[in-house]
XYZ file of C-alpha atoms in Angstrom:
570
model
C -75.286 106.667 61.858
C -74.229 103.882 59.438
C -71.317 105.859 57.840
C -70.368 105.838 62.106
C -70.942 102.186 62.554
C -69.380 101.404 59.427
C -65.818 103.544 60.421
C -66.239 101.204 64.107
C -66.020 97.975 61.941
C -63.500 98.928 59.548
C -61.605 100.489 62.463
C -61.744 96.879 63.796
C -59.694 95.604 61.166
C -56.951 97.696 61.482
C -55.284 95.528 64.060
C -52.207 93.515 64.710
C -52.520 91.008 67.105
C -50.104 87.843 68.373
C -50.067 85.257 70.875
C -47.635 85.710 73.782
C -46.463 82.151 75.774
C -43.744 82.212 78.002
C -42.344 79.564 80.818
C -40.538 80.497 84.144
C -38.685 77.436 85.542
C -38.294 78.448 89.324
C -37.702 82.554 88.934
C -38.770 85.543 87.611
C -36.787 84.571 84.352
C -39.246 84.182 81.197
C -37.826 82.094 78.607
C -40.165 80.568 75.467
C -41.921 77.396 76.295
C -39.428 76.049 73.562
C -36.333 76.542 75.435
C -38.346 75.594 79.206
C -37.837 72.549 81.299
C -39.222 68.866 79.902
C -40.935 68.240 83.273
C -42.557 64.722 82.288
C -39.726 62.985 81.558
C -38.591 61.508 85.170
C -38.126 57.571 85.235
C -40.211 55.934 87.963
C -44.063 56.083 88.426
C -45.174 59.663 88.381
C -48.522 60.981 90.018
C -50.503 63.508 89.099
C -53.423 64.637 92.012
C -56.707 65.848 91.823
C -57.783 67.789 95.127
C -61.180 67.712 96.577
C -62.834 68.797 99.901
C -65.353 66.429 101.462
C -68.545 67.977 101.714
C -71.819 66.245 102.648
C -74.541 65.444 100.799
C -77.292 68.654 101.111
C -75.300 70.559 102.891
C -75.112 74.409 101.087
C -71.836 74.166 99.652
C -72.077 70.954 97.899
C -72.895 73.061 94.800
C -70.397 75.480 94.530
C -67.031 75.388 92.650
C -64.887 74.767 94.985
C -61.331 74.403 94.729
C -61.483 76.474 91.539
C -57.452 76.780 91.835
C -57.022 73.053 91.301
C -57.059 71.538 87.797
C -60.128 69.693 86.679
C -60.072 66.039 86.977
C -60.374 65.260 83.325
C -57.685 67.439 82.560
C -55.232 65.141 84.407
C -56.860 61.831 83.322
C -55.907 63.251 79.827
C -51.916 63.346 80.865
C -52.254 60.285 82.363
C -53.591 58.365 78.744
C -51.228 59.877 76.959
C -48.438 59.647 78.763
C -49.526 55.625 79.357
C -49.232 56.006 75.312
C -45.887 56.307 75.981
C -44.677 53.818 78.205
C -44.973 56.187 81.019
C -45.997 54.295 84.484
C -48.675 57.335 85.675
C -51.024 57.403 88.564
C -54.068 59.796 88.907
C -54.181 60.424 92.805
C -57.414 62.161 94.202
C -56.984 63.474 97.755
C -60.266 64.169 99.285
C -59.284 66.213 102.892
C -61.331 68.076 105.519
C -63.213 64.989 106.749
C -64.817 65.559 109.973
C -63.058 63.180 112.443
C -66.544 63.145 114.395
C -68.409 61.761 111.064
C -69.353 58.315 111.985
C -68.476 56.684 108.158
C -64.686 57.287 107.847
C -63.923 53.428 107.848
C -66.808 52.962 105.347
C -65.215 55.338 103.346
C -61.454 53.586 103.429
C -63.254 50.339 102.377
C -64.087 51.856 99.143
C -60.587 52.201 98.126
C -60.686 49.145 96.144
C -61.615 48.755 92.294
C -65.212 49.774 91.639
C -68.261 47.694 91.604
C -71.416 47.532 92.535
C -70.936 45.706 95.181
C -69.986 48.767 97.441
C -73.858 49.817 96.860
C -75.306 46.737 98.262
C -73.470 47.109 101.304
C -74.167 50.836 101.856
C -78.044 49.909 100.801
C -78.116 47.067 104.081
C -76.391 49.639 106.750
C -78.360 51.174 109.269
C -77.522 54.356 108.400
C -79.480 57.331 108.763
C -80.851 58.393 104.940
C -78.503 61.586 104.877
C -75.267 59.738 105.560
C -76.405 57.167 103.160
C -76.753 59.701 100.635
C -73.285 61.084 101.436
C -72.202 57.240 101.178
C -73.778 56.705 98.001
C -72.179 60.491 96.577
C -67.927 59.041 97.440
C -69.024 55.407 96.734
C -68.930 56.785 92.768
C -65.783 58.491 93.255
C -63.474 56.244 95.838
C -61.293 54.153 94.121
C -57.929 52.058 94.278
C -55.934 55.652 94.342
C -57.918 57.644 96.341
C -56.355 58.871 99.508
C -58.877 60.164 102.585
C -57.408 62.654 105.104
C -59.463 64.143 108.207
C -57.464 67.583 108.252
C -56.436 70.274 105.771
C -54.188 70.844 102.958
C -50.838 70.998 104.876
C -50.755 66.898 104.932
C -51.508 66.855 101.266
C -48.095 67.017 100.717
C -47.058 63.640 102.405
C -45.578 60.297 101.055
C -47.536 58.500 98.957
C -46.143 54.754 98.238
C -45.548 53.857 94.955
C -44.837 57.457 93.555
C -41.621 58.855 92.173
C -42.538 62.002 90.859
C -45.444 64.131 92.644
C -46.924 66.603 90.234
C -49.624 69.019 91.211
C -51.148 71.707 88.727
C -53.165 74.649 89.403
C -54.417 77.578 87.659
C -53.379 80.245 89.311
C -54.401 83.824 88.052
C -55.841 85.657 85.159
C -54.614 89.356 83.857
C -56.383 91.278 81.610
C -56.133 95.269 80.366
C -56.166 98.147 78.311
C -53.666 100.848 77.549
C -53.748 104.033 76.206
C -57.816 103.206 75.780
C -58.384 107.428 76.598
C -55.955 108.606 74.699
C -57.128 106.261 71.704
C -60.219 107.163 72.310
C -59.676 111.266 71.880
C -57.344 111.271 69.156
C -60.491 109.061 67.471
C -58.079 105.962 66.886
C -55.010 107.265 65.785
C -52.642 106.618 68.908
C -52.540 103.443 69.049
C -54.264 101.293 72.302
C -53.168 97.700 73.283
C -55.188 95.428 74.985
C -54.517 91.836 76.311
C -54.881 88.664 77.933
C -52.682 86.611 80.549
C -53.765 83.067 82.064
C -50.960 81.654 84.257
C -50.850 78.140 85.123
C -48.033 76.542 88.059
C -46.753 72.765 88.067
C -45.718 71.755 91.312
C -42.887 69.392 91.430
C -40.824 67.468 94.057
C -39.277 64.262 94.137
C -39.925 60.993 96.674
C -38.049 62.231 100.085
C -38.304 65.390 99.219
C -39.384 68.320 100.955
C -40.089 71.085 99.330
C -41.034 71.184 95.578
C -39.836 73.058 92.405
C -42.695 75.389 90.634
C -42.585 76.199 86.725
C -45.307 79.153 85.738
C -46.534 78.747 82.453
C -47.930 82.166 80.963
C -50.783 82.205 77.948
C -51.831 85.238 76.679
C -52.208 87.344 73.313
C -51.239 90.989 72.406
C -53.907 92.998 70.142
C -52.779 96.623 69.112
C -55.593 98.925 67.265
C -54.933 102.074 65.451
C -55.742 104.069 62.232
C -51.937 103.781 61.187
C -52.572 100.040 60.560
C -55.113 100.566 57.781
C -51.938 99.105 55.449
C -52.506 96.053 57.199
C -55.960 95.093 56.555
C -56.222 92.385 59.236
C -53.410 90.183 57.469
C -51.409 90.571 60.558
C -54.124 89.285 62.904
C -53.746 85.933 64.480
C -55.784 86.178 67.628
C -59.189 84.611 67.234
C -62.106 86.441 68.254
C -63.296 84.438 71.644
C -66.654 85.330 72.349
C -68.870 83.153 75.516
C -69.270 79.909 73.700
C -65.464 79.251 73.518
C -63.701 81.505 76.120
C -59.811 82.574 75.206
C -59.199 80.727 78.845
C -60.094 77.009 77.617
C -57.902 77.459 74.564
C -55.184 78.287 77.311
C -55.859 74.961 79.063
C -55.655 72.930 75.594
C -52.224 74.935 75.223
C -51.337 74.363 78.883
C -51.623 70.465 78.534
C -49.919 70.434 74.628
C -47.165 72.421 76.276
C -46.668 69.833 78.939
C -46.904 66.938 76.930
C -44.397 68.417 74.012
C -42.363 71.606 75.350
C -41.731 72.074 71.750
C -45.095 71.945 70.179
C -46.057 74.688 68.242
C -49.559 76.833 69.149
C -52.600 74.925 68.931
C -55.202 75.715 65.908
C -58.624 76.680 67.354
C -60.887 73.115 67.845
C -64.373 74.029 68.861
C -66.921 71.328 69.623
C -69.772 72.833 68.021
C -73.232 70.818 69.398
C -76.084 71.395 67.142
C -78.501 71.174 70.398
C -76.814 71.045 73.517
C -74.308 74.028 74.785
C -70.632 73.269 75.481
C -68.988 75.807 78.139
C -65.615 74.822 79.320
C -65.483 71.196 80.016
C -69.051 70.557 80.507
C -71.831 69.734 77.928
C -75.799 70.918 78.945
C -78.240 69.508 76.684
C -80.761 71.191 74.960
C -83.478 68.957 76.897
C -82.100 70.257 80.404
C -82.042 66.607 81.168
C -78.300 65.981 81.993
C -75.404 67.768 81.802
C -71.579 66.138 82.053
C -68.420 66.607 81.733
C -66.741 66.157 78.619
C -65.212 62.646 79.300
C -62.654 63.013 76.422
C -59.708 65.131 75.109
C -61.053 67.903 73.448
C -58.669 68.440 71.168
C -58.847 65.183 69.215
C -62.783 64.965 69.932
C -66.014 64.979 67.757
C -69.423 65.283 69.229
C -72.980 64.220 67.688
C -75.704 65.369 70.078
C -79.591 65.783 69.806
C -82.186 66.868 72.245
C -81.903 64.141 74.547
C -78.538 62.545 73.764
C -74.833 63.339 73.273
C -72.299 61.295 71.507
C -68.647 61.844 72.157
C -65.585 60.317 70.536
C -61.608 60.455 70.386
C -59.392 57.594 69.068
C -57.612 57.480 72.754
C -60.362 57.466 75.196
C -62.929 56.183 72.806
C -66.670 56.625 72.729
C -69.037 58.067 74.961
C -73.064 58.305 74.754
C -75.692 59.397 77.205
C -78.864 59.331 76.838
C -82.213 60.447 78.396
C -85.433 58.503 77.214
C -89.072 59.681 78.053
C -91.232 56.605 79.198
C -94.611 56.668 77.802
C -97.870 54.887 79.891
C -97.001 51.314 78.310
C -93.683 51.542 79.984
C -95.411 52.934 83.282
C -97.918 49.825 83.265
C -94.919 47.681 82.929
C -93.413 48.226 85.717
C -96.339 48.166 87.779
C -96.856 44.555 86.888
C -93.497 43.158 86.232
C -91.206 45.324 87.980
C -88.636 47.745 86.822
C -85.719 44.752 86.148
C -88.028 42.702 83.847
C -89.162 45.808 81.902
C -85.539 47.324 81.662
C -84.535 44.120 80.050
C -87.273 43.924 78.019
C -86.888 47.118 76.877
C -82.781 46.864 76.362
C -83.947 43.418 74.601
C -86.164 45.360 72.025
C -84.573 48.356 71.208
C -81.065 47.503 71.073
C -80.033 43.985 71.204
C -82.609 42.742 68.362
C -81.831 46.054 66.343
C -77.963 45.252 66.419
C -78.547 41.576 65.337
C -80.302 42.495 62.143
C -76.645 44.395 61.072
C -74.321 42.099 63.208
C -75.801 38.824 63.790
C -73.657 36.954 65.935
C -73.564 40.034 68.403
C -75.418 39.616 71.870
C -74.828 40.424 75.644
C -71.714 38.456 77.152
C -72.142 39.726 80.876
C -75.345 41.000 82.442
C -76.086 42.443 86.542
C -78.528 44.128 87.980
C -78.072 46.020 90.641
C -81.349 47.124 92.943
C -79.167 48.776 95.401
C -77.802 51.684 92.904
C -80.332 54.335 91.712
C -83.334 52.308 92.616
C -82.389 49.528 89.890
C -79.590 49.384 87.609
C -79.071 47.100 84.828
C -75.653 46.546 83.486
C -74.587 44.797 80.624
C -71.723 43.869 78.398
C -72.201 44.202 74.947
C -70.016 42.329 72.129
C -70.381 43.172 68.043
C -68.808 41.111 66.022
C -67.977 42.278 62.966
C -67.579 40.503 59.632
C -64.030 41.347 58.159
C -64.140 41.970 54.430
C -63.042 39.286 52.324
C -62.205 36.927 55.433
C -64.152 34.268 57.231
C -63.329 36.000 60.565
C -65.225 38.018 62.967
C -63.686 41.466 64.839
C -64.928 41.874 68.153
C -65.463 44.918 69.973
C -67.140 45.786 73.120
C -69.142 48.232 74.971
C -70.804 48.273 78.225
C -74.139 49.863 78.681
C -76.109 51.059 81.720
C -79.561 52.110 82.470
C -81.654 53.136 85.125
C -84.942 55.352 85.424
C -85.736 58.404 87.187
C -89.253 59.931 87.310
C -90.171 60.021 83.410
C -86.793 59.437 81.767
C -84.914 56.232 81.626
C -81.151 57.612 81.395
C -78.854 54.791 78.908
C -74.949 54.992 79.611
C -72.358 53.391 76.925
C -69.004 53.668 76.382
C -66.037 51.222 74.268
C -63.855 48.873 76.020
C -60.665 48.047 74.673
C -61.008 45.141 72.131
C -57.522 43.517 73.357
C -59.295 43.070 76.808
C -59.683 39.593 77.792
C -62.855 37.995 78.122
C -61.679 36.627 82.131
C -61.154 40.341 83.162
C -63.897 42.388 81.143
C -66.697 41.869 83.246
C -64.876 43.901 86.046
C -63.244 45.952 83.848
C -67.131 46.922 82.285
C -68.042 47.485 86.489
C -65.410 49.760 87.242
C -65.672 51.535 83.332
C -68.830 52.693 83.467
C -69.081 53.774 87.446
C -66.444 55.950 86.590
C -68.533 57.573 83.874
C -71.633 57.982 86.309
C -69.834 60.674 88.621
C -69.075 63.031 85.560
C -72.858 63.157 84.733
C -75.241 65.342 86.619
C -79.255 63.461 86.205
C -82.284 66.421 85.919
C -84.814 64.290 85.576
C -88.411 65.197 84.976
C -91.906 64.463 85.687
C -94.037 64.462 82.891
C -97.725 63.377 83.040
C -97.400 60.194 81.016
C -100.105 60.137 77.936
C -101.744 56.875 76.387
C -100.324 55.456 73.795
C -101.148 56.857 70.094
C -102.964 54.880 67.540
C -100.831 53.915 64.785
C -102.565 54.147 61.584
C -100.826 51.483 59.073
C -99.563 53.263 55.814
C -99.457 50.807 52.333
C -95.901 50.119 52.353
C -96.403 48.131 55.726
C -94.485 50.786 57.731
C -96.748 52.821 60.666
C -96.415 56.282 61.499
C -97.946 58.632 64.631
C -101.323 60.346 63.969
C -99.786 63.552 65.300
C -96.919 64.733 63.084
C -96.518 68.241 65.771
C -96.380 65.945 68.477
C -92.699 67.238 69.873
C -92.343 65.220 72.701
C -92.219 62.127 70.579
C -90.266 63.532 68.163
C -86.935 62.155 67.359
C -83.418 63.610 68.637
C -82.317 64.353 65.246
C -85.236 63.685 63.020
C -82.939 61.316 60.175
C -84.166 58.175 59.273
C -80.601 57.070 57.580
C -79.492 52.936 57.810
C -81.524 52.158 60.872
C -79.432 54.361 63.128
C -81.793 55.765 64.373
C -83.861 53.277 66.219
C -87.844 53.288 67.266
C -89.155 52.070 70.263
C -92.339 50.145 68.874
C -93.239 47.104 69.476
C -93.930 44.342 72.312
C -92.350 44.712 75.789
C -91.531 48.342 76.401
C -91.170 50.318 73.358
C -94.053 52.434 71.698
C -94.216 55.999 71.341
C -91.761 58.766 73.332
C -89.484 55.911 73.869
C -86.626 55.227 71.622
C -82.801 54.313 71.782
C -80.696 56.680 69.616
C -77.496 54.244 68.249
C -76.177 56.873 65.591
C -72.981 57.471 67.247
C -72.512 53.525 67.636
C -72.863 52.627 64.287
C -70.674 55.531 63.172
C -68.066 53.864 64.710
C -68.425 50.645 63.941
C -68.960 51.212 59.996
C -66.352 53.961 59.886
C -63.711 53.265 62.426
C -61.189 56.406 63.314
C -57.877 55.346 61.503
C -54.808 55.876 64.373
C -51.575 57.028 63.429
C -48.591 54.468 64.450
C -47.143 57.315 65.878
C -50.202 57.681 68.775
C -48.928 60.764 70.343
C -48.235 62.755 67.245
C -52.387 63.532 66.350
C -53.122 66.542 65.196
C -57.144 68.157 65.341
C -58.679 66.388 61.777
C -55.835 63.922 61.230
C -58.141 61.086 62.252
C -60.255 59.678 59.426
C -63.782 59.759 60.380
C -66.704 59.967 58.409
C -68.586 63.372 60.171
C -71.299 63.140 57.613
C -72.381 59.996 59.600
C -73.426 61.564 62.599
C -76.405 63.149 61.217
C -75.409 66.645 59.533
C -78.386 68.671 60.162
C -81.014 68.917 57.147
C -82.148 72.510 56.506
C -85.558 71.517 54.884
C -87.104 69.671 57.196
C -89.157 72.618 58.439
C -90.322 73.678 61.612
C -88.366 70.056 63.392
C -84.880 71.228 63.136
C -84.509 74.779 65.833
C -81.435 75.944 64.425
C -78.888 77.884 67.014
C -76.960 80.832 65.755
C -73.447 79.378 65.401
C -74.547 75.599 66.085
C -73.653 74.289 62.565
C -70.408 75.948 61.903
C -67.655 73.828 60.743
C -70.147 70.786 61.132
C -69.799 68.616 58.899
C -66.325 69.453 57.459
C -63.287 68.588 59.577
C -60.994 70.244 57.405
C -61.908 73.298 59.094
C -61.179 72.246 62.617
C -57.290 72.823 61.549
C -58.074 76.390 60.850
């Protein structure tokens, strides 16, 4: 039986195998995406749309996929930073259609198509509204903005006018191939006629000009050839260049990374393999599940350029374009639960922001604090909102670097869920308090809350140890333990003391310290990064200790190519 399984393995190296891209500009004609169309490089303002149906809130379909066909939303806000890193005036469009012209909200809706804020949730919280529409309200309110178009019948007015646009672009994926040949006779000559099997992804761009009627459609193709046979033994695998996709990274989303480097660069050459590789969490597609169950979200940055530091309850991500993002749930303990009973959830969010951030901060940056605060009972039953500014001490200069990030928090049953993201530094202190607003509500709609209940406990008894420092009487405890379980430079913050903190509730700041003590270095030449180019220190987002015991539940797979970013260019 082994000498069998052994003949299956080697047989398995006795492959050739290629990647297989092709472009067809308006006919059946393949060419290489080399010699193809450059269909990004029309003067004037060019929009890209994202298509949605309206669906109401509870009703059975809200769930479901969808418009699968359609590109993903992040995929075009991708194009549209880049292409803004090149002097490029882009829009990102969404068209939500199929509103029911009976559904009593419609003007509601158009209002929304302003900048966000919270304002919009005030006014939806004071209408007399019954608690369903409200919800469905409440669902758009997050999505609506400036360039949102609302349409009360089907695709076929999609296709419209649109002021302000030169250059309509709509993507789609459009079909997937995938076969076998000569598997039977491979099969009964035991492997020595050889079998080919592949892969095909096909993706369409839809293009048409302002006044025009009827638009031009590229296909791009993606796919790889593998051939297996006995009379490749001379090879020994040195001819194989397809990677092995298995569930956790699907041959599909490389297409998509290939799709979007083909559109921004008809020239560029095949993307290496870049795999964000969670140590907790799972990452399928563009969407991140962590290991807690608690949330789950889209990745909000490009994936190619991107690291991630996650732990049970948070997730860090980062590219130098789109910047950081964190998320993170917290589980309240019974001091928190008393506090709100008798001060109410605003005082005791502040307090708790207050204690386990803002003081923690000042003791590395000291002239840091909040710049722009707002609470907002209206949104999620209580949401505070802040503006945070660091400054930073520049070495060997009596000047300060400021950066910024705005932070959001709210509870829901045992969790309280913390939001963050960067703002651009050049912003200007007039406009950043409504640029903070409409940052992080467009970060809320990407996220999908699972909050639990869980029967709060007392708080522990800390038993003081002789250096001063306390620790928990129960070391197996694992609700309170820590995301990642490092203690390393006060990154890793505890939620003890007065106000809010204690046990079971503590602010993880790993991923914003990272940044701030190791910023990414940006090439001049923005558009020309490559997976790894970007100096950043991995090492400070945690690497995963393998002595720490039974703390650290390793996955099989998780801590490949970890903490070494020279492998991502492999």
């Amino acid at each position: 039986m082994r000498f069998y399984l052994f003949l299956i393995v080697f047989l398995c190296n006795c492959q050739v195998s290629w990647y297989h891209t092709r472009v067809s500009p308006g006919s059946d004609t393949e060419l290489p995406i080399s010699q193809g169309p450059n269909l990004l490089n029309e003067p004037g303002t060019s929009c890209f749309f994202s298509i949605m149906k309206f669906q109401e809130s509870g009703s059975i379909n809200e769930s479901g996929q969808g418009n699968v066909s359609f590109i993903d939303s992040q995929f075009i806000e991708n194009i549209r930073t880049n292409l803004k890193l090149k002097n490029t005036n882009v829009r990102h469009i969404k068209q939500i259609h199929n509103i029911p012209k009976s559904w009593p909200y419609i003007k509601e809706l158009e209002s929304f198509r302003t900048n966000k804020s919270f304002e919009r949730f005030k006014e939806i919280q004071n209408m007399n509204a019954d608690p369903q529409d409200k919800k469905t309200l409440l669902k758009y309110a997050e999505i609506i903005d400036a360039d949102t178009f609302l349409y009360t019948d089907d695709l076929s007015l999609l296709f419209h006018q649109i002021e302000n646009c030169d250059t309509y672009y709509n993507l789609y994926y459009t079909k997937r191939e995938k076969d076998h040949h000569n598997l039977v006779l491979f099969l009964v000559s035991l492997g020595i006629i050889p079998t080919v099997n592949y892969e095909n992804h096909y993706f369409a761009v839809f293009k048409r000009k302002s006044l025009e009627i009827k638009p031009t459609i590229t296909t791009y193709k993606f796919g790889y050839r593998r051939l297996l046979s006995w009379l490749l033994l001379p090879t020994f695998n040195f001819f194989n260049e397809v990677e092995n996709y298995n569930k956790d990274y699907r041959f599909v989303d490389h297409t998509k990374d290939q799709f979007l480097a083909a559109l921004e660069n008809k020239n560029s050459q095949p993307l290496p393999i870049k795999r964000l590789n969670p140590v907790y969490g799972d990452v399928l597609g563009g969407s991140y599940t962590s290991d807690s169950d608690l949330f789950k979200t889209q990745i909000p940055v490009d994936k190619r350029y991107a690291v991630i530091r996650d732990g049970k309850k948070n997730v860090s991500f980062f590219d130098p374009i789109h910047g950081l993002f964190k998320i993170q749930a917290i589980n309240v303990n019974e001091k928190i639960h008393s506090d709100i009973i008798t001060d109410g959830i605003e005082k005791t969010l502040r307090t708790f922001i207050t204690t386990n951030l803002i003081d923690k901060i000042k003791k590395t940056y000291p002239r840091s604090g909040i710049i722009h605060e707002i609470y907002t009972p209206e949104y999620r039953d209580g949401t505070y909102t802040f503006t945070l500014e660091i400054a930073k001490p520049e070495p060997g200069k009596d000047e300060f670097k400021k950066e910024y990030f705005v932070f959001s928090c709210f509870k829901s049953q045992s969790q309280i869920y913390i939001l963050s993201r960067s703002l651009p530094n050049e912003t200007g202190l007039d406009v950043l308090p409504k640029l903070a607003e409409t940052s992080i509500l467009d970060f809320y709609p990407q996220v999908q809350f699972q909050s639990k209940y869980i029967e709060p406990k007392p708080l522990d008894l800390d038993v003081a140890t002789n250096d001063g420092k306390k620790r928990n009487t129960n070391d197996n405890d694992d609700e309170d333990e820590d995301d990642d379980d490092e203690e390393e430079e006060g990154e890793e913050l505890a939620g003890g003391g007065g106000g809010g903190g204690g046990a079971g509730a503590e602010i993880d700041l790993g991923g914003l310290f990272s940044l701030l003590k190791e910023r990414a270095y940006i090439p001049r030449g923005k558009m020309d990064i490559k997976p790894g180019r970007f100096k950043f220190n991995n090492a400070r987002f945690n690497a995963p200790k393998f002595n720490t015991g039974s703390k650290f539940h390793i996955k099989p797979g998780r801590t490949k190519n970890f903490s070494s970013p020279a492998k991502w260019r492999k």
